[in-house]
């Protein structure tokens, strides 16, 4: 499951289109959370990612002509107040309630359990949808996090 936007920031804009160079030879799915590698190139976010720059509006597969290049791709830049619906890897985990901060498992799923050592706490749970193993989450963008 990819992430899906639940709302936009309070300014009423639904997306904030930005462009950035992707890492060469890296597949990127549509609606995937993105972060930056050590060279400042866009890559899919994973559990050890410390920040999210946005959500991919572009798909790149191994069969695409630009797969091996660092071409610019389009993404929806992360903003304070953005809410997303994401899958939860274990919605029945004790302590998984609104208000807790969680790491992502991959760019489309969050952890039900607390973040472990070396994992970035990238989202704050707003509402748990336990019947569907989903949660409405907001990206953490406060000064205590490394998120943008």
GROMACS .gro file of N, CA and C in nm:
model
  444
    1UNK      N    1   0.084  -0.118   0.000
    1UNK     CA    2   0.000   0.000   0.000
    1UNK      C    3   0.088   0.123   0.000
    2UNK      N    4   0.055   0.220  -0.081
    2UNK     CA    5   0.126   0.347  -0.078
    2UNK      C    6   0.053   0.440   0.018
    3UNK      N    7   0.118   0.550   0.052
    3UNK     CA    8   0.053   0.647   0.139
    3UNK      C    9  -0.050   0.723   0.058
    4UNK      N   10  -0.151   0.773   0.125
    4UNK     CA   11  -0.247   0.859   0.058
    4UNK      C   12  -0.272   0.980   0.145
    5UNK      N   13  -0.278   1.096   0.082
    5UNK     CA   14  -0.298   1.220   0.156
    5UNK      C   15  -0.438   1.221   0.213
    6UNK      N   16  -0.449   1.256   0.340
    6UNK     CA   17  -0.578   1.264   0.408
    6UNK      C   18  -0.632   1.406   0.401
    7UNK      N   19  -0.543   1.504   0.413
    7UNK     CA   20  -0.581   1.644   0.398
    7UNK      C   21  -0.460   1.722   0.352
    8UNK      N   22  -0.476   1.849   0.336
    8UNK     CA   23  -0.364   1.935   0.305
    8UNK      C   24  -0.341   2.028   0.423
    9UNK      N   25  -0.235   2.104   0.416
    9UNK     CA   26  -0.207   2.201   0.521
    9UNK      C   27  -0.321   2.302   0.529
   10UNK      N   28  -0.324   2.376   0.635
   10UNK     CA   29  -0.436   2.468   0.659
   10UNK      C   30  -0.447   2.580   0.556
   11UNK      N   31  -0.348   2.596   0.469
   11UNK     CA   32  -0.355   2.701   0.369
   11UNK      C   33  -0.448   2.664   0.253
   12UNK      N   34  -0.504   2.543   0.254
   12UNK     CA   35  -0.600   2.503   0.153
   12UNK      C   36  -0.540   2.440   0.029
   13UNK      N   37  -0.407   2.442   0.013
   13UNK     CA   38  -0.346   2.379  -0.104
   13UNK      C   39  -0.348   2.229  -0.085
   14UNK      N   40  -0.379   2.155  -0.190
   14UNK     CA   41  -0.383   2.010  -0.177
   14UNK      C   42  -0.245   1.948  -0.195
   15UNK      N   43  -0.162   2.008  -0.280
   15UNK     CA   44  -0.025   1.959  -0.294
   15UNK      C   45   0.071   2.076  -0.311
   16UNK      N   46   0.196   2.053  -0.281
   16UNK     CA   47   0.301   2.154  -0.296
   16UNK      C   48   0.409   2.091  -0.384
   17UNK      N   49   0.396   2.108  -0.516
   17UNK     CA   50   0.484   2.040  -0.610
   17UNK      C   51   0.627   2.093  -0.601
   18UNK      N   52   0.721   2.000  -0.592
   18UNK     CA   53   0.864   2.032  -0.589
   18UNK      C   54   0.934   1.936  -0.683
   19UNK      N   55   1.059   1.968  -0.715
   19UNK     CA   56   1.139   1.884  -0.803
   19UNK      C   57   1.274   1.858  -0.737
   20UNK      N   58   1.327   1.738  -0.758
   20UNK     CA   59   1.458   1.704  -0.706
   20UNK      C   60   1.518   1.592  -0.788
   21UNK      N   61   1.651   1.582  -0.783
   21UNK     CA   62   1.721   1.476  -0.855
   21UNK      C   63   1.709   1.346  -0.778
   22UNK      N   64   1.673   1.239  -0.849
   22UNK     CA   65   1.663   1.107  -0.788
   22UNK      C   66   1.799   1.038  -0.793
   23UNK      N   67   1.816   0.942  -0.705
   23UNK     CA   68   1.938   0.861  -0.707
   23UNK      C   69   1.932   0.769  -0.829
   24UNK      N   70   2.043   0.756  -0.899
   24UNK     CA   71   2.050   0.669  -1.016
   24UNK      C   72   2.026   0.523  -0.975
   25UNK      N   73   1.963   0.449  -1.064
   25UNK     CA   74   1.936   0.306  -1.046
   25UNK      C   75   1.858   0.276  -0.919
   26UNK      N   76   1.760   0.360  -0.892
   26UNK     CA   77   1.674   0.343  -0.776
   26UNK      C   78   1.529   0.350  -0.820
   27UNK      N   79   1.454   0.244  -0.789
   27UNK     CA   80   1.311   0.242  -0.822
   27UNK      C   81   1.235   0.328  -0.722
   28UNK      N   82   1.138   0.403  -0.772
   28UNK     CA   83   1.054   0.489  -0.687
   28UNK      C   84   0.910   0.469  -0.732
   29UNK      N   85   0.824   0.437  -0.636
   29UNK     CA   86   0.682   0.416  -0.667
   29UNK      C   87   0.604   0.546  -0.650
   30UNK      N   88   0.493   0.554  -0.719
   30UNK     CA   89   0.401   0.665  -0.702
   30UNK      C   90   0.349   0.665  -0.559
   31UNK      N   91   0.336   0.782  -0.497
   31UNK     CA   92   0.286   0.798  -0.359
   31UNK      C   93   0.375   0.731  -0.255
   32UNK      N   94   0.505   0.732  -0.278
   32UNK     CA   95   0.600   0.674  -0.184
   32UNK      C   96   0.667   0.787  -0.105
   33UNK      N   97   0.685   0.769   0.026
   33UNK     CA   98   0.756   0.869   0.105
   33UNK      C   99   0.901   0.875   0.057
   34UNK      N  100   0.953   0.996   0.045
   34UNK     CA  101   1.089   1.016  -0.004
   34UNK      C  102   1.176   1.084   0.101
   35UNK      N  103   1.303   1.050   0.100
   35UNK     CA  104   1.404   1.116   0.182
   35UNK      C  105   1.522   1.146   0.091
   36UNK      N  106   1.629   1.198   0.148
   36UNK     CA  107   1.749   1.228   0.069
   36UNK      C  108   1.864   1.138   0.112
   37UNK      N  109   1.944   1.094   0.015
   37UNK     CA  110   2.064   1.018   0.049
   37UNK      C  111   2.176   1.116   0.086
   38UNK      N  112   2.295   1.065   0.113
   38UNK     CA  113   2.407   1.150   0.156
   38UNK      C  114   2.451   1.249   0.048
   39UNK      N  115   2.411   1.226  -0.077
   39UNK     CA  116   2.444   1.318  -0.186
   39UNK      C  117   2.330   1.415  -0.216
   40UNK      N  118   2.224   1.412  -0.136
   40UNK     CA  119   2.111   1.502  -0.157
   40UNK      C  120   2.018   1.457  -0.267
   41UNK      N  121   2.023   1.329  -0.304
   41UNK     CA  122   1.936   1.276  -0.409
   41UNK      C  123   1.818   1.203  -0.346
   42UNK      N  124   1.703   1.210  -0.414
   42UNK     CA  125   1.580   1.149  -0.364
   42UNK      C  126   1.586   0.997  -0.369
   43UNK      N  127   1.546   0.935  -0.257
   43UNK     CA  128   1.536   0.789  -0.246
   43UNK      C  129   1.411   0.757  -0.163
   44UNK      N  130   1.358   0.635  -0.175
   44UNK     CA  131   1.245   0.596  -0.089
   44UNK      C  132   1.286   0.594   0.058
   45UNK      N  133   1.198   0.641   0.145
   45UNK     CA  134   1.224   0.640   0.289
   45UNK      C  135   1.210   0.498   0.343
   46UNK      N  136   1.294   0.464   0.441
   46UNK     CA  137   1.291   0.334   0.508
   46UNK      C  138   1.297   0.356   0.659
   47UNK      N  139   1.298   0.249   0.737
   47UNK     CA  140   1.288   0.261   0.883
   47UNK      C  141   1.401   0.341   0.946
   48UNK      N  142   1.518   0.344   0.884
   48UNK     CA  143   1.630   0.420   0.942
   48UNK      C  144   1.634   0.564   0.893
   49UNK      N  145   1.541   0.602   0.807
   49UNK     CA  146   1.537   0.740   0.759
   49UNK      C  147   1.506   0.834   0.875
   50UNK      N  148   1.571   0.950   0.875
   50UNK     CA  149   1.553   1.046   0.983
   50UNK      C  150   1.461   1.161   0.945
   51UNK      N  151   1.426   1.173   0.817
   51UNK     CA  152   1.336   1.279   0.773
   51UNK      C  153   1.269   1.239   0.643
   52UNK      N  154   1.161   1.307   0.612
   52UNK     CA  155   1.087   1.287   0.488
   52UNK      C  156   1.079   1.422   0.419
   53UNK      N  157   1.112   1.425   0.290
   53UNK     CA  158   1.102   1.551   0.215
   53UNK      C  159   0.969   1.563   0.143
   54UNK      N  160   0.900   1.451   0.120
   54UNK     CA  161   0.772   1.456   0.053
   54UNK      C  162   0.726   1.320   0.005
   55UNK      N  163   0.628   1.324  -0.086
   55UNK     CA  164   0.567   1.204  -0.141
   55UNK      C  165   0.583   1.206  -0.292
   56UNK      N  166   0.630   1.096  -0.348
   56UNK     CA  167   0.658   1.090  -0.491
   56UNK      C  168   0.532   1.108  -0.576
   57UNK      N  169   0.545   1.192  -0.678
   57UNK     CA  170   0.440   1.208  -0.778
   57UNK      C  171   0.484   1.145  -0.909
   58UNK      N  172   0.596   1.073  -0.905
   58UNK     CA  173   0.658   1.013  -1.023
   58UNK      C  174   0.688   0.866  -0.994
   59UNK      N  175   0.673   0.783  -1.094
   59UNK     CA  176   0.711   0.642  -1.084
   59UNK      C  177   0.837   0.620  -1.167
   60UNK      N  178   0.935   0.551  -1.109
   60UNK     CA  179   1.058   0.514  -1.180
   60UNK      C  180   1.078   0.364  -1.160
   61UNK      N  181   1.083   0.290  -1.269
   61UNK     CA  182   1.106   0.145  -1.262
   61UNK      C  183   1.237   0.110  -1.333
   62UNK      N  184   1.284  -0.010  -1.310
   62UNK     CA  185   1.410  -0.056  -1.370
   62UNK      C  186   1.404  -0.060  -1.522
   63UNK      N  187   1.287  -0.060  -1.579
   63UNK     CA  188   1.275  -0.064  -1.726
   63UNK      C  189   1.262   0.076  -1.789
   64UNK      N  190   1.256   0.179  -1.707
   64UNK     CA  191   1.244   0.316  -1.760
   64UNK      C  192   1.377   0.365  -1.816
   65UNK      N  193   1.368   0.449  -1.919
   65UNK     CA  194   1.488   0.505  -1.982
   65UNK      C  195   1.573   0.585  -1.884
   66UNK      N  196   1.509   0.650  -1.786
   66UNK     CA  197   1.584   0.735  -1.693
   66UNK      C  198   1.621   0.663  -1.562
   67UNK      N  199   1.606   0.532  -1.557
   67UNK     CA  200   1.634   0.457  -1.434
   67UNK      C  201   1.778   0.478  -1.387
   68UNK      N  202   1.874   0.472  -1.478
   68UNK     CA  203   2.016   0.480  -1.442
   68UNK      C  204   2.068   0.623  -1.435
   69UNK      N  205   1.980   0.721  -1.448
   69UNK     CA  206   2.022   0.861  -1.444
   69UNK      C  207   1.981   0.927  -1.313
   70UNK      N  208   2.023   1.051  -1.296
   70UNK     CA  209   1.984   1.129  -1.178
   70UNK      C  210   1.887   1.241  -1.219
   71UNK      N  211   1.800   1.211  -1.314
   71UNK     CA  212   1.702   1.309  -1.361
   71UNK      C  213   1.617   1.362  -1.246
   72UNK      N  214   1.562   1.482  -1.268
   72UNK     CA  215   1.468   1.538  -1.173
   72UNK      C  216   1.334   1.464  -1.180
   73UNK      N  217   1.274   1.447  -1.063
   73UNK     CA  218   1.138   1.392  -1.057
   73UNK      C  219   1.053   1.488  -0.975
   74UNK      N  220   0.923   1.472  -0.987
   74UNK     CA  221   0.826   1.555  -0.917
   74UNK      C  222   0.785   1.488  -0.787
   75UNK      N  223   0.770   1.569  -0.682
   75UNK     CA  224   0.716   1.516  -0.557
   75UNK      C  225   0.633   1.623  -0.486
   76UNK      N  226   0.548   1.579  -0.396
   76UNK     CA  227   0.466   1.667  -0.314
   76UNK      C  228   0.545   1.694  -0.186
   77UNK      N  229   0.593   1.817  -0.172
   77UNK     CA  230   0.678   1.852  -0.057
   77UNK      C  231   0.600   1.841   0.073
   78UNK      N  232   0.666   1.789   0.177
   78UNK     CA  233   0.605   1.776   0.309
   78UNK      C  234   0.589   1.913   0.373
   79UNK      N  235   0.473   1.933   0.437
   79UNK     CA  236   0.445   2.057   0.508
   79UNK      C  237   0.387   2.026   0.644
   80UNK      N  238   0.411   2.116   0.738
   80UNK     CA  239   0.355   2.102   0.871
   80UNK      C  240   0.203   2.092   0.861
   81UNK      N  241   0.146   1.995   0.927
   81UNK     CA  242   0.001   1.976   0.927
   81UNK      C  243  -0.050   1.878   0.823
   82UNK      N  244   0.036   1.829   0.735
   82UNK     CA  245  -0.006   1.730   0.636
   82UNK      C  246  -0.043   1.600   0.706
   83UNK      N  247  -0.157   1.544   0.668
   83UNK     CA  248  -0.203   1.417   0.723
   83UNK      C  249  -0.208   1.313   0.613
   84UNK      N  250  -0.173   1.189   0.648
   84UNK     CA  251  -0.172   1.079   0.553
   84UNK      C  252  -0.237   0.956   0.615
   85UNK      N  253  -0.293   0.870   0.530
   85UNK     CA  254  -0.341   0.740   0.574
   85UNK      C  255  -0.234   0.639   0.535
   86UNK      N  256  -0.188   0.561   0.633
   86UNK     CA  257  -0.084   0.461   0.607
   86UNK      C  258  -0.122   0.329   0.671
   87UNK      N  259  -0.073   0.221   0.614
   87UNK     CA  260  -0.093   0.088   0.672
   87UNK      C  261  -0.009   0.076   0.798
   88UNK      N  262  -0.058  -0.003   0.893
   88UNK     CA  263   0.014  -0.030   1.018
   88UNK      C  264   0.054  -0.176   1.016
   89UNK      N  265   0.181  -0.205   1.048
   89UNK     CA  266   0.226  -0.343   1.040
   89UNK      C  267   0.169  -0.430   1.150
   90UNK      N  268   0.117  -0.372   1.258
   90UNK     CA  269   0.051  -0.448   1.364
   90UNK      C  270  -0.038  -0.354   1.442
   91UNK      N  271  -0.160  -0.333   1.396
   91UNK     CA  272  -0.251  -0.237   1.460
   91UNK      C  273  -0.293  -0.281   1.600
   92UNK      N  274  -0.274  -0.409   1.635
   92UNK     CA  275  -0.316  -0.457   1.766
   92UNK      C  276  -0.207  -0.440   1.872
   93UNK      N  277  -0.093  -0.385   1.837
   93UNK     CA  278   0.017  -0.371   1.932
   93UNK      C  279  -0.026  -0.282   2.049
   94UNK      N  280   0.003  -0.326   2.171
   94UNK     CA  281  -0.032  -0.248   2.290
   94UNK      C  282   0.036  -0.112   2.284
   95UNK      N  283  -0.035  -0.009   2.321
   95UNK     CA  284   0.021   0.125   2.323
   95UNK      C  285   0.008   0.199   2.193
   96UNK      N  286  -0.048   0.136   2.090
   96UNK     CA  287  -0.065   0.203   1.962
   96UNK      C  288  -0.193   0.284   1.967
   97UNK      N  289  -0.179   0.409   2.002
   97UNK     CA  290  -0.293   0.498   2.020
   97UNK      C  291  -0.261   0.634   1.960
   98UNK      N  292  -0.363   0.715   1.949
   98UNK     CA  293  -0.343   0.851   1.899
   98UNK      C  294  -0.242   0.925   1.987
   99UNK      N  295  -0.156   1.002   1.924
   99UNK     CA  296  -0.057   1.082   1.995
   99UNK      C  297   0.082   1.022   2.001
  100UNK      N  298   0.096   0.891   1.977
  100UNK     CA  299   0.229   0.830   1.984
  100UNK      C  300   0.307   0.857   1.855
  101UNK      N  301   0.438   0.866   1.867
  101UNK     CA  302   0.524   0.883   1.751
  101UNK      C  303   0.578   0.748   1.710
  102UNK      N  304   0.582   0.725   1.580
  102UNK     CA  305   0.623   0.595   1.529
  102UNK      C  306   0.720   0.609   1.414
  103UNK      N  307   0.798   0.504   1.392
  103UNK     CA  308   0.887   0.493   1.277
  103UNK      C  309   0.808   0.434   1.161
  104UNK      N  310   0.862   0.449   1.043
  104UNK     CA  311   0.802   0.381   0.929
  104UNK      C  312   0.872   0.247   0.909
  105UNK      N  313   0.801   0.150   0.856
  105UNK     CA  314   0.862   0.022   0.821
  105UNK      C  315   0.926   0.037   0.682
  106UNK      N  316   0.850   0.099   0.595
  106UNK     CA  317   0.896   0.135   0.461
  106UNK      C  318   0.814   0.257   0.421
  107UNK      N  319   0.825   0.297   0.299
  107UNK     CA  320   0.761   0.423   0.262
  107UNK      C  321   0.609   0.417   0.253
  108UNK      N  322   0.548   0.304   0.282
  108UNK     CA  323   0.403   0.294   0.280
  108UNK      C  324   0.342   0.235   0.404
  109UNK      N  325   0.424   0.209   0.507
  109UNK     CA  326   0.374   0.139   0.625
  109UNK      C  327   0.445   0.192   0.749
  110UNK      N  328   0.370   0.204   0.860
  110UNK     CA  329   0.430   0.247   0.986
  110UNK      C  330   0.434   0.131   1.085
  111UNK      N  331   0.523   0.142   1.183
  111UNK     CA  332   0.535   0.039   1.286
  111UNK      C  333   0.425   0.056   1.391
  112UNK      N  334   0.369  -0.056   1.434
  112UNK     CA  335   0.277  -0.052   1.546
  112UNK      C  336   0.350  -0.035   1.678
  113UNK      N  337   0.471  -0.093   1.686
  113UNK     CA  338   0.552  -0.087   1.807
  113UNK      C  339   0.636   0.041   1.810
  114UNK      N  340   0.687   0.074   1.926
  114UNK     CA  341   0.770   0.193   1.941
  114UNK      C  342   0.896   0.181   1.855
  115UNK      N  343   0.948   0.296   1.816
  115UNK     CA  344   1.069   0.299   1.733
  115UNK      C  345   1.187   0.238   1.808
  116UNK      N  346   1.267   0.158   1.738
  116UNK     CA  347   1.385   0.098   1.797
  116UNK      C  348   1.507   0.185   1.776
  117UNK      N  349   1.620   0.139   1.826
  117UNK     CA  350   1.746   0.212   1.811
  117UNK      C  351   1.777   0.229   1.662
  118UNK      N  352   1.815   0.347   1.623
  118UNK     CA  353   1.852   0.374   1.486
  118UNK      C  354   1.736   0.401   1.392
  119UNK      N  355   1.613   0.397   1.446
  119UNK     CA  356   1.497   0.425   1.362
  119UNK      C  357   1.449   0.568   1.386
  120UNK      N  358   1.405   0.632   1.278
  120UNK     CA  359   1.355   0.768   1.290
  120UNK      C  360   1.208   0.768   1.327
  121UNK      N  361   1.170   0.851   1.423
  121UNK     CA  362   1.028   0.867   1.456
  121UNK      C  363   0.973   0.974   1.362
  122UNK      N  364   0.912   0.930   1.253
  122UNK     CA  365   0.875   1.021   1.145
  122UNK      C  366   0.730   1.064   1.145
  123UNK      N  367   0.642   0.990   1.214
  123UNK     CA  368   0.500   1.023   1.210
  123UNK      C  369   0.440   1.023   1.351
  124UNK      N  370   0.335   1.102   1.366
  124UNK     CA  371   0.257   1.104   1.490
  124UNK      C  372   0.117   1.055   1.455
  125UNK      N  373   0.071   0.956   1.529
  125UNK     CA  374  -0.061   0.897   1.503
  125UNK      C  375  -0.170   0.995   1.546
  126UNK      N  376  -0.266   1.017   1.456
  126UNK     CA  377  -0.380   1.103   1.486
  126UNK      C  378  -0.504   1.018   1.515
  127UNK      N  379  -0.523   0.911   1.438
  127UNK     CA  380  -0.639   0.824   1.456
  127UNK      C  381  -0.602   0.683   1.410
  128UNK      N  382  -0.642   0.584   1.487
  128UNK     CA  383  -0.616   0.445   1.454
  128UNK      C  384  -0.744   0.384   1.395
  129UNK      N  385  -0.730   0.319   1.281
  129UNK     CA  386  -0.843   0.251   1.216
  129UNK      C  387  -0.816   0.101   1.225
  130UNK      N  388  -0.837   0.044   1.344
  130UNK     CA  389  -0.794  -0.093   1.373
  130UNK      C  390  -0.863  -0.197   1.286
  131UNK      N  391  -0.987  -0.173   1.245
  131UNK     CA  392  -1.057  -0.271   1.162
  131UNK      C  393  -0.987  -0.292   1.028
  132UNK      N  394  -0.918  -0.189   0.982
  132UNK     CA  395  -0.850  -0.196   0.852
  132UNK      C  396  -0.698  -0.197   0.863
  133UNK      N  397  -0.644  -0.200   0.986
  133UNK     CA  398  -0.498  -0.191   1.009
  133UNK      C  399  -0.439  -0.068   0.941
  134UNK      N  400  -0.508   0.045   0.958
  134UNK     CA  401  -0.464   0.173   0.901
  134UNK      C  402  -0.458   0.276   1.013
  135UNK      N  403  -0.386   0.383   0.985
  135UNK     CA  404  -0.382   0.496   1.078
  135UNK      C  405  -0.374   0.625   0.999
  136UNK      N  406  -0.439   0.727   1.053
  136UNK     CA  407  -0.420   0.863   1.001
  136UNK      C  408  -0.303   0.918   1.080
  137UNK      N  409  -0.200   0.963   1.008
  137UNK     CA  410  -0.077   1.012   1.072
  137UNK      C  411  -0.039   1.147   1.015
  138UNK      N  412   0.036   1.222   1.096
  138UNK     CA  413   0.094   1.346   1.045
  138UNK      C  414   0.246   1.333   1.051
  139UNK      N  415   0.312   1.392   0.954
  139UNK     CA  416   0.458   1.394   0.958
  139UNK      C  417   0.502   1.479   1.075
  140UNK      N  418   0.604   1.434   1.146
  140UNK     CA  419   0.656   1.512   1.258
  140UNK      C  420   0.745   1.622   1.200
  141UNK      N  421   0.709   1.743   1.229
  141UNK     CA  422   0.784   1.854   1.173
  141UNK      C  423   0.827   1.954   1.280
  142UNK      N  424   0.822   1.913   1.406
  142UNK     CA  425   0.860   2.006   1.513
  142UNK      C  426   1.012   2.012   1.528
  143UNK      N  427   1.059   2.103   1.608
  143UNK     CA  428   1.203   2.127   1.624
  143UNK      C  429   1.276   2.009   1.686
  144UNK      N  430   1.205   1.918   1.751
  144UNK     CA  431   1.271   1.804   1.813
  144UNK      C  432   1.300   1.690   1.716
  145UNK      N  433   1.248   1.699   1.596
  145UNK     CA  434   1.270   1.592   1.499
  145UNK      C  435   1.366   1.638   1.391
  146UNK      N  436   1.404   1.544   1.307
  146UNK     CA  437   1.491   1.575   1.195
  146UNK      C  438   1.410   1.587   1.066
  147UNK      N  439   1.278   1.585   1.079
  147UNK     CA  440   1.192   1.596   0.962
  147UNK      C  441   1.193   1.738   0.910
  148UNK      N  442   1.152   1.757   0.787
  148UNK     CA  443   1.144   1.892   0.731
  148UNK      C  444   1.004   1.944   0.741
   0.00000   0.00000   0.00000
